[in-house]
């Protein structure tokens, strides 16, 4: 894991090339705060109470790719967070299982006007 962080830091410190560059690669390293959700009671389980679950805070990493097309750019983003899902409760949460959250985004932009 440490080698990934070192590689990301070195790549992000590399000066960008001339404006004519067509491919852009940007590493992402960060920290995501968890969230919570409420699971509805299961049918036939005999329990009428819902269960509240929480996603733990954890580090996230990924990459952003951009490809220049004419006056615009097509972009792809991938990010991953390895975390745990656990039952809710202050200092009493019980880990349910490990969880990997992956985000894929496809988009683009277009520059209106003059250079």
Tab-separated table of C-alpha atoms in Angstrom:
chain	number	residue	atom	x	y	z
A	1	UNK	CA	0.000	0.000	0.000
A	2	UNK	CA	2.844	2.409	0.787
A	3	UNK	CA	4.353	1.955	-2.680
A	4	UNK	CA	0.995	2.946	-4.242
A	5	UNK	CA	0.906	6.166	-2.205
A	6	UNK	CA	4.526	6.971	-3.137
A	7	UNK	CA	3.828	6.367	-6.841
A	8	UNK	CA	0.711	8.557	-6.698
A	9	UNK	CA	2.635	11.376	-5.010
A	10	UNK	CA	5.427	11.245	-7.595
A	11	UNK	CA	3.005	11.214	-10.530
A	12	UNK	CA	1.016	14.138	-9.169
A	13	UNK	CA	4.213	16.167	-8.665
A	14	UNK	CA	5.322	15.617	-12.281
A	15	UNK	CA	4.933	18.879	-14.255
A	16	UNK	CA	2.324	18.779	-16.977
A	17	UNK	CA	3.443	18.720	-20.592
A	18	UNK	CA	2.594	21.249	-23.304
A	19	UNK	CA	-1.032	22.240	-24.023
A	20	UNK	CA	-1.078	19.903	-27.024
A	21	UNK	CA	-1.243	16.909	-24.697
A	22	UNK	CA	-4.121	14.560	-25.609
A	23	UNK	CA	-4.100	12.115	-22.679
A	24	UNK	CA	-4.272	13.140	-19.045
A	25	UNK	CA	-3.732	10.691	-16.151
A	26	UNK	CA	-4.330	11.854	-12.583
A	27	UNK	CA	-3.961	9.535	-9.569
A	28	UNK	CA	-6.401	9.997	-6.704
A	29	UNK	CA	-5.740	9.325	-3.030
A	30	UNK	CA	-8.101	10.446	-0.297
A	31	UNK	CA	-10.260	9.587	2.668
A	32	UNK	CA	-14.005	8.961	2.574
A	33	UNK	CA	-16.347	9.300	5.484
A	34	UNK	CA	-18.842	6.480	5.908
A	35	UNK	CA	-22.590	6.620	5.932
A	36	UNK	CA	-25.501	4.647	7.239
A	37	UNK	CA	-28.570	2.866	5.928
A	38	UNK	CA	-31.602	1.229	7.408
A	39	UNK	CA	-32.441	-2.310	6.312
A	40	UNK	CA	-36.126	-3.223	6.317
A	41	UNK	CA	-37.186	-6.178	8.450
A	42	UNK	CA	-36.967	-9.519	6.665
A	43	UNK	CA	-40.175	-11.283	5.711
A	44	UNK	CA	-40.912	-14.388	7.701
A	45	UNK	CA	-38.136	-13.770	10.217
A	46	UNK	CA	-40.511	-13.000	13.075
A	47	UNK	CA	-38.762	-9.694	13.751
A	48	UNK	CA	-40.579	-6.430	13.068
A	49	UNK	CA	-37.643	-4.118	13.865
A	50	UNK	CA	-35.371	-2.740	11.183
A	51	UNK	CA	-31.587	-2.942	11.344
A	52	UNK	CA	-29.366	0.132	10.994
A	53	UNK	CA	-26.016	-0.467	9.305
A	54	UNK	CA	-22.983	1.806	8.988
A	55	UNK	CA	-20.101	1.962	6.515
A	56	UNK	CA	-16.741	2.634	8.212
A	57	UNK	CA	-14.566	5.595	7.217
A	58	UNK	CA	-11.555	4.491	5.162
A	59	UNK	CA	-8.886	5.543	2.675
A	60	UNK	CA	-9.789	5.611	-1.019
A	61	UNK	CA	-7.633	5.537	-4.135
A	62	UNK	CA	-8.186	5.649	-7.861
A	63	UNK	CA	-7.324	7.204	-11.197
A	64	UNK	CA	-8.842	9.851	-13.484
A	65	UNK	CA	-8.231	9.533	-17.237
A	66	UNK	CA	-8.931	12.321	-19.689
A	67	UNK	CA	-8.686	12.182	-23.482
A	68	UNK	CA	-8.813	15.412	-25.501
A	69	UNK	CA	-11.239	15.310	-28.439
A	70	UNK	CA	-11.422	18.494	-30.497
A	71	UNK	CA	-12.474	21.342	-28.186
A	72	UNK	CA	-13.561	18.987	-25.413
A	73	UNK	CA	-12.464	16.045	-23.332
A	74	UNK	CA	-13.823	12.584	-22.550
A	75	UNK	CA	-13.197	11.572	-18.922
A	76	UNK	CA	-13.213	8.293	-17.013
A	77	UNK	CA	-12.864	8.059	-13.242
A	78	UNK	CA	-12.354	4.939	-11.127
A	79	UNK	CA	-12.090	4.976	-7.331
A	80	UNK	CA	-12.040	2.175	-4.725
A	81	UNK	CA	-12.541	2.159	-0.964
A	82	UNK	CA	-11.925	-0.981	1.118
A	83	UNK	CA	-14.055	-0.743	4.258
A	84	UNK	CA	-16.397	-2.688	6.558
A	85	UNK	CA	-20.141	-2.783	7.016
A	86	UNK	CA	-21.173	-2.969	10.652
A	87	UNK	CA	-24.231	-2.663	12.847
A	88	UNK	CA	-24.861	0.812	14.197
A	89	UNK	CA	-24.203	1.796	17.773
A	90	UNK	CA	-21.797	4.170	19.440
A	91	UNK	CA	-18.780	2.063	20.542
A	92	UNK	CA	-20.907	-1.095	20.216
A	93	UNK	CA	-21.011	-1.692	16.456
A	94	UNK	CA	-20.410	-5.269	15.390
A	95	UNK	CA	-18.629	-5.799	12.028
A	96	UNK	CA	-20.917	-7.632	9.610
A	97	UNK	CA	-18.484	-8.135	6.694
A	98	UNK	CA	-15.725	-6.513	4.635
A	99	UNK	CA	-16.931	-4.273	1.843
A	100	UNK	CA	-15.295	-2.780	-1.251
A	101	UNK	CA	-16.969	0.303	-2.709
A	102	UNK	CA	-16.032	0.970	-6.326
A	103	UNK	CA	-17.031	4.083	-8.252
A	104	UNK	CA	-17.002	4.313	-12.046
A	105	UNK	CA	-17.858	7.612	-13.722
A	106	UNK	CA	-17.881	8.512	-17.410
A	107	UNK	CA	-18.266	12.083	-18.526
A	108	UNK	CA	-16.825	14.883	-20.518
A	109	UNK	CA	-16.550	18.600	-21.004
A	110	UNK	CA	-16.559	21.086	-23.835
A	111	UNK	CA	-14.812	24.460	-23.950
A	112	UNK	CA	-17.177	27.144	-25.269
A	113	UNK	CA	-15.734	30.359	-26.641
A	114	UNK	CA	-12.287	31.252	-27.820
A	115	UNK	CA	-8.934	29.909	-26.572
